[in-house]
PDB file of N, CA and C in Angstrom:
ATOM      1  N   MET A   1     -20.805   7.937   7.612  1.00 50.00           N
ATOM      2  CA  MET A   1     -21.364   6.586   7.560  1.00 50.00           C
ATOM      3  C   MET A   1     -20.888   5.762   8.752  1.00 50.00           C
ATOM      4  N   GLY A   2     -19.641   5.962   9.170  1.00 57.00           N
ATOM      5  CA  GLY A   2     -19.117   5.209  10.297  1.00 57.00           C
ATOM      6  C   GLY A   2     -19.907   5.463  11.580  1.00 57.00           C
ATOM      7  N   THR A   3     -20.354   6.714  11.752  1.00 64.00           N
ATOM      8  CA  THR A   3     -21.115   7.036  12.962  1.00 64.00           C
ATOM      9  C   THR A   3     -22.425   6.272  13.009  1.00 64.00           C
ATOM     10  N   ILE A   4     -23.119   6.221  11.880  1.00 59.00           N
ATOM     11  CA  ILE A   4     -24.403   5.526  11.824  1.00 59.00           C
ATOM     12  C   ILE A   4     -24.214   4.051  12.159  1.00 59.00           C
ATOM     13  N   LYS A   5     -23.198   3.437  11.581  1.00 62.00           N
ATOM     14  CA  LYS A   5     -22.936   2.014  11.852  1.00 62.00           C
ATOM     15  C   LYS A   5     -22.686   1.800  13.341  1.00 62.00           C
ATOM     16  N   THR A   6     -21.878   2.661  13.945  1.00 65.00           N
ATOM     17  CA  THR A   6     -21.550   2.511  15.360  1.00 65.00           C
ATOM     18  C   THR A   6     -22.802   2.634  16.218  1.00 65.00           C
ATOM     19  N   ARG A   7     -23.683   3.571  15.873  1.00 67.00           N
ATOM     20  CA  ARG A   7     -24.918   3.745  16.640  1.00 67.00           C
ATOM     21  C   ARG A   7     -25.838   2.551  16.474  1.00 67.00           C
ATOM     22  N   ALA A   8     -25.806   1.921  15.325  1.00 65.00           N
ATOM     23  CA  ALA A   8     -26.724   0.816  15.049  1.00 65.00           C
ATOM     24  C   ALA A   8     -26.287  -0.478  15.723  1.00 65.00           C
ATOM     25  N   LEU A   9     -25.000  -0.612  16.015  1.00 70.00           N
ATOM     26  CA  LEU A   9     -24.502  -1.879  16.571  1.00 70.00           C
ATOM     27  C   LEU A   9     -25.232  -2.362  17.825  1.00 70.00           C
ATOM     28  N   PRO A  10     -25.449  -1.539  18.857  1.00 72.00           N
ATOM     29  CA  PRO A  10     -26.156  -2.035  20.047  1.00 72.00           C
ATOM     30  C   PRO A  10     -27.526  -2.604  19.711  1.00 72.00           C
ATOM     31  N   ALA A  11     -28.237  -1.973  18.788  1.00 68.00           N
ATOM     32  CA  ALA A  11     -29.558  -2.460  18.393  1.00 68.00           C
ATOM     33  C   ALA A  11     -29.440  -3.830  17.745  1.00 68.00           C
ATOM     34  N   ILE A  12     -28.402  -4.009  16.928  1.00 64.00           N
ATOM     35  CA  ILE A  12     -28.192  -5.301  16.264  1.00 64.00           C
ATOM     36  C   ILE A  12     -27.908  -6.377  17.304  1.00 64.00           C
ATOM     37  N   TRP A  13     -27.075  -6.031  18.287  1.00 70.00           N
ATOM     38  CA  TRP A  13     -26.709  -7.025  19.306  1.00 70.00           C
ATOM     39  C   TRP A  13     -27.891  -7.379  20.196  1.00 70.00           C
ATOM     40  N   SER A  14     -28.752  -6.395  20.495  1.00 77.00           N
ATOM     41  CA  SER A  14     -29.863  -6.667  21.402  1.00 77.00           C
ATOM     42  C   SER A  14     -31.029  -7.342  20.690  1.00 77.00           C
ATOM     43  N   LYS A  15     -31.092  -7.210  19.354  1.00 80.00           N
ATOM     44  CA  LYS A  15     -32.195  -7.822  18.610  1.00 80.00           C
ATOM     45  C   LYS A  15     -31.679  -8.557  17.383  1.00 80.00           C
ATOM     46  N   PRO A  16     -30.875  -9.605  17.553  1.00 78.00           N
ATOM     47  CA  PRO A  16     -30.286 -10.291  16.397  1.00 78.00           C
ATOM     48  C   PRO A  16     -31.327 -10.886  15.466  1.00 78.00           C
ATOM     49  N   ALA A  17     -32.440 -11.385  16.010  1.00 84.00           N
ATOM     50  CA  ALA A  17     -33.463 -12.005  15.165  1.00 84.00           C
ATOM     51  C   ALA A  17     -34.104 -10.961  14.256  1.00 84.00           C
ATOM     52  N   GLU A  18     -34.421  -9.803  14.816  1.00 84.00           N
ATOM     53  CA  GLU A  18     -35.022  -8.735  14.010  1.00 84.00           C
ATOM     54  C   GLU A  18     -34.037  -8.255  12.959  1.00 84.00           C
ATOM     55  N   PHE A  19     -32.762  -8.192  13.328  1.00 81.00           N
ATOM     56  CA  PHE A  19     -31.744  -7.753  12.378  1.00 81.00           C
ATOM     57  C   PHE A  19     -31.647  -8.733  11.222  1.00 81.00           C
ATOM     58  N   LYS A  20     -31.677 -10.039  11.531  1.00 87.00           N
ATOM     59  CA  LYS A  20     -31.591 -11.050  10.480  1.00 87.00           C
ATOM     60  C   LYS A  20     -32.797 -10.946   9.552  1.00 87.00           C
ATOM     61  N   THR A  21     -33.980 -10.712  10.125  1.00 90.00           N
ATOM     62  CA  THR A  21     -35.183 -10.557   9.307  1.00 90.00           C
ATOM     63  C   THR A  21     -35.028  -9.369   8.363  1.00 90.00           C
ATOM     64  N   ALA A  22     -34.494  -8.264   8.883  1.00 88.00           N
ATOM     65  CA  ALA A  22     -34.298  -7.076   8.063  1.00 88.00           C
ATOM     66  C   ALA A  22     -33.300  -7.348   6.946  1.00 88.00           C
ATOM     67  N   VAL A  23     -32.225  -8.063   7.269  1.00 89.00           N
ATOM     68  CA  VAL A  23     -31.214  -8.386   6.257  1.00 89.00           C
ATOM     69  C   VAL A  23     -31.808  -9.283   5.180  1.00 89.00           C
ATOM     70  N   ASP A  24     -32.591 -10.284   5.604  1.00 92.00           N
ATOM     71  CA  ASP A  24     -33.222 -11.188   4.637  1.00 92.00           C
ATOM     72  C   ASP A  24     -34.178 -10.414   3.730  1.00 92.00           C
ATOM     73  N   ALA A  25     -34.967  -9.518   4.317  1.00 93.00           N
ATOM     74  CA  ALA A  25     -35.908  -8.725   3.534  1.00 93.00           C
ATOM     75  C   ALA A  25     -35.157  -7.837   2.545  1.00 93.00           C
ATOM     76  N   PHE A  26     -34.059  -7.241   3.007  1.00 92.00           N
ATOM     77  CA  PHE A  26     -33.260  -6.389   2.136  1.00 92.00           C
ATOM     78  C   PHE A  26     -32.649  -7.193   0.997  1.00 92.00           C
ATOM     79  N   ALA A  27     -32.179  -8.400   1.310  1.00 93.00           N
ATOM     80  CA  ALA A  27     -31.559  -9.247   0.294  1.00 93.00           C
ATOM     81  C   ALA A  27     -32.566  -9.636  -0.779  1.00 93.00           C
ATOM     82  N   SER A  28     -33.778 -10.023  -0.369  1.00 94.00           N
ATOM     83  CA  SER A  28     -34.774 -10.429  -1.360  1.00 94.00           C
ATOM     84  C   SER A  28     -35.241  -9.222  -2.170  1.00 94.00           C
ATOM     85  N   ALA A  29     -35.325  -8.054  -1.538  1.00 93.00           N
ATOM     86  CA  ALA A  29     -35.702  -6.852  -2.272  1.00 93.00           C
ATOM     87  C   ALA A  29     -34.629  -6.502  -3.297  1.00 93.00           C
ATOM     88  N   SER A  30     -33.366  -6.638  -2.909  1.00 94.00           N
ATOM     89  CA  SER A  30     -32.265  -6.368  -3.837  1.00 94.00           C
ATOM     90  C   SER A  30     -32.307  -7.332  -5.010  1.00 94.00           C
ATOM     91  N   ALA A  31     -32.555  -8.605  -4.727  1.00 94.00           N
ATOM     92  CA  ALA A  31     -32.618  -9.609  -5.787  1.00 94.00           C
ATOM     93  C   ALA A  31     -33.758  -9.290  -6.745  1.00 94.00           C
ATOM     94  N   ALA A  32     -34.909  -8.914  -6.199  1.00 94.00           N
ATOM     95  CA  ALA A  32     -36.061  -8.582  -7.041  1.00 94.00           C
ATOM     96  C   ALA A  32     -35.754  -7.363  -7.899  1.00 94.00           C
ATOM     97  N   PHE A  33     -35.080  -6.379  -7.314  1.00 93.00           N
ATOM     98  CA  PHE A  33     -34.732  -5.175  -8.061  1.00 93.00           C
ATOM     99  C   PHE A  33     -33.766  -5.503  -9.194  1.00 93.00           C
ATOM    100  N   LEU A  34     -32.770  -6.336  -8.913  1.00 93.00           N
ATOM    101  CA  LEU A  34     -31.799  -6.707  -9.945  1.00 93.00           C
ATOM    102  C   LEU A  34     -32.488  -7.464 -11.076  1.00 93.00           C
ATOM    103  N   THR A  35     -33.402  -8.362 -10.715  1.00 95.00           N
ATOM    104  CA  THR A  35     -34.127  -9.125 -11.731  1.00 95.00           C
ATOM    105  C   THR A  35     -34.939  -8.175 -12.609  1.00 95.00           C
ATOM    106  N   ALA A  36     -35.623  -7.224 -11.987  1.00 95.00           N
ATOM    107  CA  ALA A  36     -36.431  -6.270 -12.741  1.00 95.00           C
ATOM    108  C   ALA A  36     -35.539  -5.385 -13.609  1.00 95.00           C
ATOM    109  N   ALA A  37     -34.387  -5.008 -13.086  1.00 94.00           N
ATOM    110  CA  ALA A  37     -33.480  -4.136 -13.830  1.00 94.00           C
ATOM    111  C   ALA A  37     -32.936  -4.840 -15.069  1.00 94.00           C
ATOM    112  N   LYS A  38     -32.723  -6.146 -14.963  1.00 92.00           N
ATOM    113  CA  LYS A  38     -32.207  -6.892 -16.108  1.00 92.00           C
ATOM    114  C   LYS A  38     -33.270  -7.065 -17.186  1.00 92.00           C
ATOM    115  N   GLY A  39     -34.534  -6.944 -16.790  1.00 82.00           N
ATOM    116  CA  GLY A  39     -35.623  -7.072 -17.752  1.00 82.00           C
ATOM    117  C   GLY A  39     -35.901  -8.511 -18.055  1.00 82.00           C
TER     118      GLY A  39
END
């Protein structure tokens, strides 16, 4: 897992806006999944 993170860092630094969009999308997807899981 550490290798993947290290490889991903340059991409995050060169495209911070895209990274933030991905994080926001992941966060909302996680929230939706948790809501659905709770029923």
